[in-house]
Coordinates of C-alpha atoms in Angstrom, one line a residue:
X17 CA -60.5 106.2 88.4
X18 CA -58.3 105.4 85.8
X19 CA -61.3 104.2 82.8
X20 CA -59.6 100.3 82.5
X21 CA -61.3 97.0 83.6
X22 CA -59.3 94.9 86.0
X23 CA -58.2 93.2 83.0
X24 CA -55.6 95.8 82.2
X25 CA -55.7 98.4 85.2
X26 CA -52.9 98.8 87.4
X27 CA -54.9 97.3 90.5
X28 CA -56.8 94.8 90.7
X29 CA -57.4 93.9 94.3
X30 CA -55.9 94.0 97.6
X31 CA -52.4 94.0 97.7
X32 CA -50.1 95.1 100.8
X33 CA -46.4 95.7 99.8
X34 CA -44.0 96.2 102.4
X35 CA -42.9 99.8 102.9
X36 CA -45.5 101.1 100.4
X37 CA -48.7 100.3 101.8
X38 CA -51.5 99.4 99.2
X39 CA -50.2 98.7 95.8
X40 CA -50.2 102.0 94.1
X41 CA -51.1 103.6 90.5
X42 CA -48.5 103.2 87.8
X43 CA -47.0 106.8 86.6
X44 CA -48.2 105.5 83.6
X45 CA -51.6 105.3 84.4
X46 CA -54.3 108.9 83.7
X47 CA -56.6 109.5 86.5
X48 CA -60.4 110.7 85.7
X49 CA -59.2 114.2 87.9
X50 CA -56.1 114.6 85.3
X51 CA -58.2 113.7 82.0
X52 CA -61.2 116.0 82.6
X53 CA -58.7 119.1 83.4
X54 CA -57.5 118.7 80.3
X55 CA -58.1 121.5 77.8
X56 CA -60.8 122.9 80.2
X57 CA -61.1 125.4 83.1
X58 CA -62.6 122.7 86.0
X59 CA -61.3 122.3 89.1
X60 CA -61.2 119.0 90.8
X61 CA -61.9 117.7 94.7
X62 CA -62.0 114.5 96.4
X63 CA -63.0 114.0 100.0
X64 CA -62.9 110.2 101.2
X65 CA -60.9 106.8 101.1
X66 CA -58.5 106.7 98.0
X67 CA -56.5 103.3 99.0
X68 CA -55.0 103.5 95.2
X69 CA -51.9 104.9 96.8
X70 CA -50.5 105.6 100.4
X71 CA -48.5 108.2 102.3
X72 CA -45.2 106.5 101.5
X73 CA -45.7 107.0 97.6
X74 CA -46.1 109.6 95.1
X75 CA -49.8 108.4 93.7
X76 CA -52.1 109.9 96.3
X77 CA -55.1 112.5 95.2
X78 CA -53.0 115.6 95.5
X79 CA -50.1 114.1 93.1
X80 CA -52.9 112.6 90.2
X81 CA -54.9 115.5 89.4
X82 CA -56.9 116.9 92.3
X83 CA -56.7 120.5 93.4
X84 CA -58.1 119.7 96.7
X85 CA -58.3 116.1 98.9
X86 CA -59.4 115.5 102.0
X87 CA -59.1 111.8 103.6
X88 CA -57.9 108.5 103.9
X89 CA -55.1 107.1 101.7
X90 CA -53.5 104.2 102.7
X91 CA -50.5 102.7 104.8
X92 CA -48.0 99.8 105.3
X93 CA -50.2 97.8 108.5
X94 CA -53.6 96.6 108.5
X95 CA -56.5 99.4 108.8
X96 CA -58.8 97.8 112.2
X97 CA -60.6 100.9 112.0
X98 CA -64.1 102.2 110.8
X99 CA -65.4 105.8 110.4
X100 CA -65.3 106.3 114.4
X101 CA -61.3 107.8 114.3
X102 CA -61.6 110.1 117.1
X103 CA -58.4 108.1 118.3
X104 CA -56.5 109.5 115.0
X105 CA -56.4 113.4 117.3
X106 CA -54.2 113.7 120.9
X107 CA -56.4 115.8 123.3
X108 CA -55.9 119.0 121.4
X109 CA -56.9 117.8 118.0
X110 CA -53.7 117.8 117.3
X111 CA -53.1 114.5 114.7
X112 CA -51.0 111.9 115.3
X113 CA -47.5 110.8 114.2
X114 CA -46.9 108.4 112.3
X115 CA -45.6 105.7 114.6
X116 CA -48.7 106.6 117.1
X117 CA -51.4 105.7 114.4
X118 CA -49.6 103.1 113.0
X119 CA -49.3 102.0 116.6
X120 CA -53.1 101.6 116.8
X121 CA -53.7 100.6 113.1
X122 CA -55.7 103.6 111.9
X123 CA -55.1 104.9 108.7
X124 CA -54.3 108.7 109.3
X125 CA -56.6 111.6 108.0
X126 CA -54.5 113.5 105.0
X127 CA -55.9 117.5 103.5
X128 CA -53.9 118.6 100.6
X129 CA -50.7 116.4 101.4
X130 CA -50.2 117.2 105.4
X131 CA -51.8 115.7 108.0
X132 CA -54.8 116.9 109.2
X133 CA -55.6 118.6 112.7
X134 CA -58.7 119.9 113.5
X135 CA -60.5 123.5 113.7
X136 CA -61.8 124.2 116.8
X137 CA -65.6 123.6 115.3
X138 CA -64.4 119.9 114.9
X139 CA -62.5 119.4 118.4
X140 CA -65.8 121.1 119.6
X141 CA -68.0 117.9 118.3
X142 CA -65.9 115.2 119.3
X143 CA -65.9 112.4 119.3
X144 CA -65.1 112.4 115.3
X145 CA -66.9 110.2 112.6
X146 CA -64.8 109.7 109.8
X147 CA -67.7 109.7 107.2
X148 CA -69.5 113.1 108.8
X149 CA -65.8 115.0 108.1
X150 CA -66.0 113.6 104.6
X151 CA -69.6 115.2 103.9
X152 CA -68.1 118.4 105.8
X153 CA -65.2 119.0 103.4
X154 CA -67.2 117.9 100.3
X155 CA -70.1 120.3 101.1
X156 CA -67.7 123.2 101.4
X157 CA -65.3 122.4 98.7
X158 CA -68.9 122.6 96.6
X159 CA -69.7 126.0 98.4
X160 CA -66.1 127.5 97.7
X161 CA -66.1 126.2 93.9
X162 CA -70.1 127.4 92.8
X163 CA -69.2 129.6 90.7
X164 CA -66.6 127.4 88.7
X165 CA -67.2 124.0 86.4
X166 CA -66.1 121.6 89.1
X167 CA -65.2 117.4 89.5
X168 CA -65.8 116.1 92.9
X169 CA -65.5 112.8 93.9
X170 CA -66.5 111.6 97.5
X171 CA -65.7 108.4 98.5
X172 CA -67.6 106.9 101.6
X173 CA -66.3 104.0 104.3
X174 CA -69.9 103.5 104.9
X175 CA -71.4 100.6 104.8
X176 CA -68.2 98.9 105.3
X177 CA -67.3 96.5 108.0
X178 CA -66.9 97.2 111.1
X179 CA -70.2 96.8 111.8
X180 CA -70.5 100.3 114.1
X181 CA -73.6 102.0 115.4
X182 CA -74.5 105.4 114.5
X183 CA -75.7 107.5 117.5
X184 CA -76.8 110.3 114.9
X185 CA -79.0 108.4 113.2
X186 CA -80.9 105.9 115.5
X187 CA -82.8 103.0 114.6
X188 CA -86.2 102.2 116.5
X189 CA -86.5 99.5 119.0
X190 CA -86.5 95.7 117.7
X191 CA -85.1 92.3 117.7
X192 CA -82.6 92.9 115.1
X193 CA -78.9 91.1 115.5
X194 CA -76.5 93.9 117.3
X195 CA -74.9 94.0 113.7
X196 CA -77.7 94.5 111.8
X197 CA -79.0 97.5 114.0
X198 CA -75.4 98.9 113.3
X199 CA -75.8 98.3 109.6
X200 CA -79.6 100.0 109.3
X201 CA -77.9 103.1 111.2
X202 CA -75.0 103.3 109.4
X203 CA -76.6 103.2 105.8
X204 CA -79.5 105.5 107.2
X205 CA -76.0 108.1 108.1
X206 CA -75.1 107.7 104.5
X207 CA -78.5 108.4 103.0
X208 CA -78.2 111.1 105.6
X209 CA -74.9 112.4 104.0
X210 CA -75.8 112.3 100.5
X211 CA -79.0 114.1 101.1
X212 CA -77.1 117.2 102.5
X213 CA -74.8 117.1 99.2
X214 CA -78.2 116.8 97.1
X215 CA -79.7 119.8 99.3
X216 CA -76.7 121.9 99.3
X217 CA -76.4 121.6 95.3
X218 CA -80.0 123.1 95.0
X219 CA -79.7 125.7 97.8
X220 CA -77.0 126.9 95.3
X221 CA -79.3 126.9 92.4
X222 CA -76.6 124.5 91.1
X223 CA -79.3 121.4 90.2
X224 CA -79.8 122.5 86.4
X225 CA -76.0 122.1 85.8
X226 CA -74.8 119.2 88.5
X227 CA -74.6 115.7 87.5
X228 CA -74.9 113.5 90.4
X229 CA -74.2 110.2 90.2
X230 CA -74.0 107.6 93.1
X231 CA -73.3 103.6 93.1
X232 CA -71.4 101.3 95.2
X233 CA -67.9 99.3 94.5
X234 CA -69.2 96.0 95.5
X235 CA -72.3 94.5 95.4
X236 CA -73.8 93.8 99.0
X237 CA -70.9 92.0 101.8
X238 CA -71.1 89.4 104.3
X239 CA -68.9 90.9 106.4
X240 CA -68.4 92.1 110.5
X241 CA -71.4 89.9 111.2
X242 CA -73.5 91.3 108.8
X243 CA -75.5 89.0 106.7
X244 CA -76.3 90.4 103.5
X245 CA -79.8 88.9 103.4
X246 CA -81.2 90.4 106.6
X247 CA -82.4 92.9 104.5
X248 CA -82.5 90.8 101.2
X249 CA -79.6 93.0 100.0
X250 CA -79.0 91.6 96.5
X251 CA -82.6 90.9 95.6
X252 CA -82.6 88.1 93.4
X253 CA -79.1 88.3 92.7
X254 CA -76.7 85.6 93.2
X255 CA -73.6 86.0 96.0
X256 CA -72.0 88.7 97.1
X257 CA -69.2 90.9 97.6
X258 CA -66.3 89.1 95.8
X259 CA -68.5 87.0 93.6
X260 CA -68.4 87.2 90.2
X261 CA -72.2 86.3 90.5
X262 CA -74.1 89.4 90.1
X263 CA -74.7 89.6 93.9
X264 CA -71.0 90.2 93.7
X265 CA -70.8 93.2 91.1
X266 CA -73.8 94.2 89.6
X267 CA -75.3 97.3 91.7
X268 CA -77.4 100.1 91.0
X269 CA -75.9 103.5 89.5
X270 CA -78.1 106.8 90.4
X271 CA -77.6 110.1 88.5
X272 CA -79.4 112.9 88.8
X273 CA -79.1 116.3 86.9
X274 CA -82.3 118.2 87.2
X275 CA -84.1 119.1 83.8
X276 CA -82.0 116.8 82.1
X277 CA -82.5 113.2 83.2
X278 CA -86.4 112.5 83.6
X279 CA -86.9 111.2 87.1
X280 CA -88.1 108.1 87.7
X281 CA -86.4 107.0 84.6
X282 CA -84.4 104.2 83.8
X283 CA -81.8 102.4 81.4
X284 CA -80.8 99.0 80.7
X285 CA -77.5 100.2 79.1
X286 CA -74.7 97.7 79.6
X287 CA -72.1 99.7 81.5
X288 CA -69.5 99.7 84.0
X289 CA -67.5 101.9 86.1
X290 CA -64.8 102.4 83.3
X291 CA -67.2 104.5 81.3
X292 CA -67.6 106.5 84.1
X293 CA -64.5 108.7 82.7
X294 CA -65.0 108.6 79.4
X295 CA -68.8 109.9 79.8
X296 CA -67.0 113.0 82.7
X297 CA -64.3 113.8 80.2
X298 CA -67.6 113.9 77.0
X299 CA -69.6 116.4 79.1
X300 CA -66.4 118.6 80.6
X301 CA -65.6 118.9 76.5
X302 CA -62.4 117.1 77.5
X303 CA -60.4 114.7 75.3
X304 CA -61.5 111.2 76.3
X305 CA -57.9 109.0 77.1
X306 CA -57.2 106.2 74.4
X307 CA -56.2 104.1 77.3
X308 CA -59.9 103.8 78.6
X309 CA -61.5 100.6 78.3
X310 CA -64.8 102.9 78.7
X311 CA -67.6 104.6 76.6
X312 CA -69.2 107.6 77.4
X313 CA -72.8 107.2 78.3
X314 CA -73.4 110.9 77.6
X315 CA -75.9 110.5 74.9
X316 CA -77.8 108.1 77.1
X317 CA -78.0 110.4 80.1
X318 CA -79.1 113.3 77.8
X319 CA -81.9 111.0 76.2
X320 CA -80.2 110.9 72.6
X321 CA -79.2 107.6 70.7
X322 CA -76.6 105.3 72.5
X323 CA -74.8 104.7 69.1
X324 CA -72.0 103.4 70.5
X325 CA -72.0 100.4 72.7
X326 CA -69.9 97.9 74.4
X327 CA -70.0 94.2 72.6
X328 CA -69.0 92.7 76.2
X329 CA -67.8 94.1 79.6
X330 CA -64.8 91.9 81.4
X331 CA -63.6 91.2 85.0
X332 CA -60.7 89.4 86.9
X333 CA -60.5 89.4 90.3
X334 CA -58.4 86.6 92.7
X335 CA -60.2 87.2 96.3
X336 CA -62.8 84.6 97.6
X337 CA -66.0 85.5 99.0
X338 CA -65.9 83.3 101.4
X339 CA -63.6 84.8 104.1
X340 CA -63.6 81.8 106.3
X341 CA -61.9 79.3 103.3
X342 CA -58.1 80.0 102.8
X343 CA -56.4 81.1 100.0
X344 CA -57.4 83.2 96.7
X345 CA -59.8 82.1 93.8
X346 CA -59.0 82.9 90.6
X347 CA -61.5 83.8 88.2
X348 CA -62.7 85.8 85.3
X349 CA -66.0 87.0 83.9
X350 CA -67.4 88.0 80.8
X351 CA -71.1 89.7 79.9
X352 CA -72.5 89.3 76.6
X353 CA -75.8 90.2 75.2
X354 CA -77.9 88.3 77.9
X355 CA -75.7 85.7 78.8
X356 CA -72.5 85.3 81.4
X357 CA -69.3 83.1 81.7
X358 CA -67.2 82.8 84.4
X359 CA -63.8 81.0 84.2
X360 CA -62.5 79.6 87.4
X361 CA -58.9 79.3 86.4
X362 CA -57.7 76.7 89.4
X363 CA -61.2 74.1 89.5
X364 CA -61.0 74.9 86.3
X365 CA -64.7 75.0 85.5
X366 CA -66.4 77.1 83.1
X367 CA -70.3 77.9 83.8
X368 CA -72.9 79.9 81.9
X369 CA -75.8 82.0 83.0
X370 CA -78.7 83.5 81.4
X371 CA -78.7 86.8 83.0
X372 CA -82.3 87.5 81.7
X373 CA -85.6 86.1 83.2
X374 CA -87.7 85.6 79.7
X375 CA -91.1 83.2 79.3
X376 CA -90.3 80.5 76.8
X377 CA -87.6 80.5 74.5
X378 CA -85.9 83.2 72.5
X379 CA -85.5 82.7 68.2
X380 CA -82.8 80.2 68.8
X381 CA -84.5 77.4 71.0
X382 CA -82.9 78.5 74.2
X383 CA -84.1 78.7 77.7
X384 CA -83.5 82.3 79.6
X385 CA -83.3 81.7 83.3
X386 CA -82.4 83.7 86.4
X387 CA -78.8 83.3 87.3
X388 CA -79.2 79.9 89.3
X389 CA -78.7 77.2 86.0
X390 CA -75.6 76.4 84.3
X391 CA -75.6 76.0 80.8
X392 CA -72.1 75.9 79.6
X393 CA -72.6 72.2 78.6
X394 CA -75.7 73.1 76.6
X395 CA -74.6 75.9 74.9
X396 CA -70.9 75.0 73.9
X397 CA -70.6 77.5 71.4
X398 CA -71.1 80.8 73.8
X399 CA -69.4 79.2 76.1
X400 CA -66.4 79.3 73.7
X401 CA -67.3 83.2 73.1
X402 CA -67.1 84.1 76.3
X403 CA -63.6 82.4 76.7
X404 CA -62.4 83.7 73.7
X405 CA -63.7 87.8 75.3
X406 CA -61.3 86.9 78.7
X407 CA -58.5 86.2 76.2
X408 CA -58.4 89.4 74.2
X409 CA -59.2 91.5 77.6
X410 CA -56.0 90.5 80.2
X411 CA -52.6 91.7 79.9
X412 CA -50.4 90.3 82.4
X413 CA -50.1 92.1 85.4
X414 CA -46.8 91.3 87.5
X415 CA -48.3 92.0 91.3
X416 CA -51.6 90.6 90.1
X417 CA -50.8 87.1 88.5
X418 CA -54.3 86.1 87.1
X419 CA -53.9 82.2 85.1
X420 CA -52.1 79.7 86.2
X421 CA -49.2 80.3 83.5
X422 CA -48.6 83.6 85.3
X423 CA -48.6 81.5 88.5
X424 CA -46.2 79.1 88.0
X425 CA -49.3 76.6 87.9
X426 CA -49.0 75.9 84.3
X427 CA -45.9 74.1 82.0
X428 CA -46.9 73.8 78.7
X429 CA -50.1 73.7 78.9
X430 CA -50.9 71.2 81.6

C-alpha cells in the first residue's frame, strides 16, 4: 500500500497500541490510492480488511486516498471473529455501538467513514458473511464506476483462521479433519468470489482495459487447526506463514488483462508487493513516489524489455511461526540472484539457500539445491553480500525495534 519493504515502511507487523488499535500509517507515508490519483482523472475503491489504521485514528481508507471503502478497519481489543459477523447487526440490521461490538470482540463493518447498517436486500439474507458483502460492494463500486479509469482494491478475510465452514459452497462427503473441510469450503467461496469480479468485468466489456491481479499476503498458515500440508499448500517450499523460508513469503501473483497478457504465460521476474505501486501509478500515467522501494513491472506485463530490475529484494519481520513457542524472532532476509540469507538477529545464525534447483554445478563450482541445505559456511563471501544488502535496507523503526542495538540487547557491540 504504501511501495516500501518492511525495512523502511511504517508497519511491519502486528502491533496493538492502547487507545489506537493497530499501529497506524504515518502522515508521512503516500498510499497507492493517493499516488495513482495524482495528475490523473481515476477514481479509487476498496472493499475489505485495511488493519493499517483503526476507527480511533485518522489513517483509515476514506482519510488516505479512497473515494469509496467498504469494511473492516481495525480496533483497540482482539478481533475473535471470522467472516460470519451477522452478530455485528441488532435484529433490525441496525449496526452496533461501539461498546456492544467491542463487547463481543468483532471488528465493526465501516462504508465511507460511518458505520454500516444494512439495506433491506442484506437483512433479507441473513445471516451475513463478511467476505460475500465484500464481493457485493466491490462488484457494484465496478458497476457504478464503468465508464471512468478506476483503482479498486479488495481485500479478503478468506482463508484466514478461524477455520469456518461455508454452507454456500459445500464440500462432498469424506474423511477430511472438521478443519480441513472448513478450509476446502472456504477457499472454494473465494474462488467463488473472485470469479463474479472476473465475470462481471467482461459482462461490462471491461476485460480489454482491466488489469487484474490477485496474490496472497502470506504464504500458506498453520493456523485454527489447519495444517498447511493437508493439501500440500507450499509445494516444495519450505515453512510457512511467518517464515522467512519461502513457504513463508513467496506466493503466486495472477494478472490478467485480456489481449494484453498471453494466458498461460508466465515470468520469473524478481518482484515483490512494493512494485505493485510503482507498476499502478506507470499504467494510470501517474508520477511514481520517490519513497517507493518498488519498480514498475509494466514493461513485463505488456511483453516489452524489463530494463530495469531490482539487484536484491529485503524483509524484516519479528513474529515466529510457531505460535505455540513464546516470544518474537527476529530476523531478516535478503534475495539475490539465485541465492537467500536469512539473519536471525537473537541465535544469531546466518544460513544460505540456493533458491534454484539446477543439475550439476553452475560456472563457479557451486552446488544449486532446493531450499533444504545451508551453505553459509561454504560460501562465506555471499553470505557477507547478503549481510551487507540487510544493512543498507533498515532504517530504525521506533514501534518496530528490529536488531538487538534497537532492543536494548546490544552495548557496544557485544
Amino acid at each position: 500500500m504504501t511501495g516500501k519493504h518492511t525495512g523502511h515502511s511504517s508497519i511491519r507487523g502486528n502491533k496493538s497500541i492502547t487507545q489506537v488499535g493497530v499501529a497506524p500509517l504515518w502522515a508521512s507515508d503516500i498510499t497507492l490510492a493517493e499516488a495513482v490519483r495524482k495528475n490523473t482523472d481515476y477514481v479509487t475503491g476498496m472493499s475489505g480488511r485495511w488493519h493499517l489504521g483503526g476507527e480511533l485514528t485518522n489513517q483509515t481508507p476514506y482519510h488516505r486516498g479512497f473515494d469509496y471503502h467498504f469494511g473492516k478497519l481495525s480496533a483497540d481489543f482482539p478481533n475473535k471473529q471470522g467472516v460470519m459477523i451477522d452478530l455485528n447487526w441488532d435484529v433490525n440490521g441496525k449496526h452496533l455501538t461501539y461498546s456492544e461490538y467491542a463487547a463481543k470482540n468483532s471488528e465493526a463493518m465501516f462504508e465511507n467513514g460511518k458505520l454500516y447498517n444494512l439495506t433491506p436486500e442484506e437483512q433479507a439474507r441473513r445471516p451475513i458473511n463478511m467476505d460475500r458483502l465484500v464481493t457485493d460492494k466491490a462488484k457494484a463500486f465496478i458497476d457504478r464506476e464503468k465508464s471512468r479509469p478506476f483503482f479498486l482494491y479488495v481485500a479478503y478475510s478468506l482463508v484466514h483462521s478461524p477455520m469456518e465452514y461455508h454452507d454456500a459452497t459445500p464440500v462432498e462427503a469424506n474423511d477430511w479433519p472438521e478443519a480441513e473441510r472448513a478450509f476446502a469450503s472456504m477457499l472454494m467461496s473465494l474462488d467463488k468470489y473472485v470469479g463474479e469480479i472476473l465475470d462481471l468485468v467482461d459482462r461490462l466489456g471491461l476485460g480489454q482495459k482491466t488489469l487484474v491481479v490477485f496474490s496472497s499476503d502470506n504464504g500458506a498458515h498453520n493456523e485454527g487447526g489447519h495444517d498447511h500440508t493437508f493439501f500440500n499448500s507450499t509445494g516444495e517450499f519450505r515453512g510457512f506463514k511467518r517464515d522467512v523460508y519461502d513457504g513463508g513469503m513467496h506466493t503466486p501473483l495472477f494478472c490478467r488483462w485480456t489481449g494484453t497478457i498471453k494466458p498461460g504465460s508466465h515470468s520469473d521476474l524478481l518482484s515483490a508487493f512494493w512494485d505493485v505501486m510503482p507498476t499502478v501509478c506507470d499504467l494510470a500515467g501517474a508520477p511514481i513516489p520517490e519513497s517507493t522501494d518498488g519498480l514498475s513491472m509494466a514493461p513485463t506485463l505488456l511483453g516489452k524489455p524489463q530494463t530495469e530490475r531490482h539487484e536484491f529484494l529485503y524483509w524484516e519481520f519479528n513474529e515466529r511461526s510457531d505460535r505455540k513457542r513464546p516470544g518474537a524472532e527476529y530476523k531478516q532476509a535478503v534475495v539475490f540472484d539465485k541465492w537467500k540469507v536469512i539473519n536471525y538477529l537473537d541465535a544469531q545464525r546466518v544460513e544460505l539457500y540456493a533458491l534454484a534447483a539446477l543439475e550439476g554445478k553452475d560456472k563457479l563450482g557451486r552446488e544449486w539445491v532446493v531450499e533444504q541445505n545451508d551453505l553459509a559456511a561454504k560460501y562465506p563471501e555471499l553470505v557477507k553480500r547478503g549481510l551487507l544488502y540487510m544493512a543498507a535496507s533498515h532504517i530504525q523503526n521506533p514501534i518496530f525495534p528490529m536488531t538487538r542495538h534497537e532492543r536494548g540487547k546490544e552495548v557496544n557491540g557485544k
